[in-house]
Short mmCIF file of C-alpha atoms and ligand atoms in Angstrom, two decimals:
data_model
loop_
_atom_site.label_atom_id
_atom_site.label_comp_id
_atom_site.label_asym_id
_atom_site.label_seq_id
_atom_site.Cartn_x
_atom_site.Cartn_y
_atom_site.Cartn_z
CA UNK A 92 0.00 0.00 0.00
CA UNK A 93 1.40 3.35 -0.98
CA UNK A 94 1.94 5.71 1.90
CA UNK A 95 0.79 9.03 0.60
CA UNK A 96 0.33 11.97 2.88
CA UNK A 97 -3.31 12.89 2.78
CA UNK A 98 -4.96 15.93 4.19
CA UNK A 99 -8.66 15.44 4.01
CA UNK A 100 -10.62 17.77 6.28
CA UNK A 101 -13.91 16.47 4.90
CA UNK A 102 -13.31 13.19 6.68
CA UNK A 103 -12.90 14.66 10.10
CA UNK A 104 -16.48 14.12 11.12
CA UNK A 105 -15.94 10.42 10.67
CA UNK A 106 -12.86 10.25 12.87
CA UNK A 107 -13.50 12.95 15.39
CA UNK A 108 -15.01 13.33 18.80
CA UNK A 109 -17.04 10.81 20.70
CA UNK A 110 -16.88 10.17 24.39
CA UNK A 111 -14.60 7.77 26.23
CA UNK A 112 -15.53 4.15 25.82
CA UNK A 113 -14.93 2.75 29.30
CA UNK A 114 -18.44 1.36 29.56
CA UNK A 115 -18.65 0.17 25.99
CA UNK A 116 -20.17 -3.15 25.22
CA UNK A 117 -17.46 -5.75 24.89
CA UNK A 118 -17.48 -7.57 21.60
CA UNK A 119 -15.82 -10.93 21.12
CA UNK A 120 -12.09 -11.23 21.26
CA UNK A 121 -10.18 -12.93 18.49
CA UNK A 122 -6.72 -14.38 19.03
CA UNK A 123 -4.10 -14.61 16.33
CA UNK A 124 -0.79 -16.09 17.40
CA UNK A 125 0.27 -14.22 20.51
CA UNK A 126 -2.00 -11.28 19.78
CA UNK A 127 -5.58 -10.67 20.80
CA UNK A 128 -7.84 -8.31 18.88
CA UNK A 129 -10.71 -7.06 21.00
CA UNK A 130 -13.73 -4.83 20.77
CA UNK A 131 -13.78 -4.00 17.07
CA UNK A 132 -16.43 -1.41 16.28
CA UNK A 133 -17.41 1.17 13.73
CA UNK A 134 -19.59 4.22 14.09
CA UNK A 135 -22.74 4.18 11.91
CA UNK A 136 -22.72 6.65 9.03
CA UNK A 137 -25.26 9.05 7.63
CA UNK A 138 -26.75 7.96 4.29
CA UNK A 139 -24.76 10.59 2.40
CA UNK A 140 -21.45 9.93 4.12
CA UNK A 141 -18.86 7.96 2.21
CA UNK A 142 -16.25 7.58 4.91
CA UNK A 143 -16.29 5.79 8.24
CA UNK A 144 -13.80 4.87 10.95
CA UNK A 145 -13.09 1.52 12.59
CA UNK A 146 -11.67 1.14 16.08
CA UNK A 147 -10.28 -1.86 17.99
CA UNK A 148 -7.62 -2.89 20.47
CA UNK A 149 -4.68 -5.22 19.92
CA UNK A 150 -3.02 -6.70 22.97
CA UNK A 151 0.29 -8.54 22.93
CA UNK A 152 1.87 -10.99 25.31
CA UNK A 153 5.34 -11.47 26.76
CA UNK A 154 7.34 -12.29 23.66
CA UNK A 155 5.42 -10.29 21.11
CA UNK A 156 7.18 -7.97 18.71
CA UNK A 157 4.78 -7.30 15.89
CA UNK A 158 3.24 -4.59 13.80
CA UNK A 159 -0.07 -3.93 12.10
CA UNK A 160 0.81 -3.54 8.44
CA UNK A 161 -2.49 -3.49 6.55
CA UNK A 162 -6.25 -3.52 6.99
CA UNK A 163 -8.98 -4.32 4.49
CA UNK A 164 -12.76 -4.53 4.52
CA UNK A 165 -15.16 -5.54 1.77
CA UNK A 166 -17.29 -2.55 2.77
CA UNK A 167 -14.59 -0.03 1.89
CA UNK A 168 -13.28 0.89 -1.52
CA UNK A 169 -9.98 1.69 0.16
CA UNK A 170 -8.64 1.62 3.70
CA UNK A 171 -5.98 3.71 5.39
CA UNK A 172 -4.69 3.79 8.95
CA UNK A 173 -4.77 7.31 10.31
CA UNK A 174 -3.60 9.17 13.38
CA UNK A 175 -5.74 12.06 14.58
CA UNK A 176 -4.30 14.86 16.60
CA UNK A 177 -5.46 18.18 17.91
CA UNK A 178 -3.47 21.36 17.95
CA UNK A 179 -4.84 24.75 18.93
CA UNK A 180 -8.35 23.35 18.91
CA UNK A 181 -8.08 22.12 15.35
CA UNK A 182 -8.33 18.40 14.72
CA UNK A 183 -6.40 16.94 11.84
CA UNK A 184 -5.25 13.54 10.76
CA UNK A 185 -2.37 12.00 8.89
CA UNK A 186 -1.42 8.57 7.72
CA UNK A 187 -0.08 6.54 10.62
CA UNK A 188 3.65 5.85 10.53
CA UNK A 189 4.90 2.27 10.85
CA UNK A 190 6.22 3.08 14.33
CA UNK A 191 2.69 4.07 15.40
CA UNK A 192 1.48 0.52 14.75
CA UNK A 193 3.76 -1.70 16.78
CA UNK A 194 2.69 -4.14 19.45
CA UNK A 195 5.59 -4.96 21.76
CA UNK A 196 5.38 -7.25 24.75
CA UNK A 197 2.20 -6.82 26.70
CA UNK A 198 1.70 -3.34 25.31
CA UNK A 199 -1.54 -2.44 23.62
CA UNK A 200 -2.24 -0.88 20.29
CA UNK A 201 -5.37 1.13 20.85
CA UNK A 202 -7.44 2.52 18.01
CA UNK A 203 -10.00 4.96 19.31
CA UNK A 204 -11.82 8.20 18.44
CA UNK A 205 -9.41 11.14 18.28
CA UNK A 206 -6.47 8.79 18.05
CA UNK A 207 -5.40 6.00 15.76
CA UNK A 208 -8.21 4.75 13.55
CA UNK A 209 -8.80 2.74 10.43
CA UNK A 210 -10.33 4.96 7.79
CA UNK A 211 -12.84 3.40 5.47
CA UNK A 212 -12.64 5.45 2.28
CA UNK A 213 -15.59 5.02 0.01
CA UNK A 214 -18.16 3.10 2.03
CA UNK A 215 -19.80 0.63 -0.33
CA UNK A 216 -23.09 1.27 1.43
CA UNK A 217 -24.05 3.17 4.60
CA UNK A 218 -23.07 1.62 7.91
CA UNK A 219 -26.21 0.88 9.94
CA UNK A 220 -26.30 0.45 13.70
CA UNK A 221 -26.57 -3.19 14.68
CA UNK A 222 -24.77 -4.73 11.75
CA UNK A 223 -21.40 -6.43 11.91
CA UNK A 224 -18.79 -5.54 9.33
CA UNK A 225 -15.83 -7.76 8.46
CA UNK A 226 -12.42 -6.23 8.94
CA UNK A 227 -9.22 -8.09 8.10
CA UNK A 228 -6.08 -7.12 9.96
CA UNK A 229 -2.68 -8.15 8.69
CA UNK A 230 0.24 -8.28 11.08
CA UNK A 231 3.86 -8.47 10.08
CA UNK A 232 4.54 -11.70 11.99
CA UNK A 233 1.24 -13.07 13.25
CA UNK A 234 -0.44 -13.04 9.85
CA UNK A 235 -4.00 -12.10 9.02
CA UNK A 236 -7.19 -12.30 11.01
CA UNK A 237 -10.73 -11.21 10.22
CA UNK A 238 -12.87 -9.74 12.96
CA UNK A 239 -16.44 -8.50 12.97
CA UNK A 240 -16.75 -4.83 13.78
CA UNK A 241 -19.95 -3.97 15.59
CA UNK A 242 -21.70 -0.91 14.16
CA UNK A 243 -22.79 1.17 17.11
CA UNK A 244 -23.05 4.74 18.26
CA UNK A 245 -20.73 5.41 21.19
CU1 CU B 1380 -9.06 9.35 9.35
#
């Protein structure tokens, strides 16, 4: 996947705000090698929106040294991994760097609103609350795993 620097303010509504998720419903966990992917979810989109953002958590274990290298979903024409940040009250996002996507030891890779997220560019159809959307994560060492992202408003 080409790593182009994108600057797409129109997408910010899909990756921005949202409250903390401490009480979020816990979706199933999926293990791949020494990694566990947990709580994959996606925020529902308005009918006219053509972008959406996926979030999930990857947890390692003692000997893990891995990296998320690619993500795909049949519901997205293209997928990118982004990092949101806020400076002077203005939220922006950029393509995540490889060093943003490592899982080392028992550390966690957390994708969440206003942080790292998987950007679904060109939603094939609107994302409706209650559905489950397949998302395939590819790790450098552990390989690929497909999880079901729960579409819910948080
Ligand atoms: Cu984004």
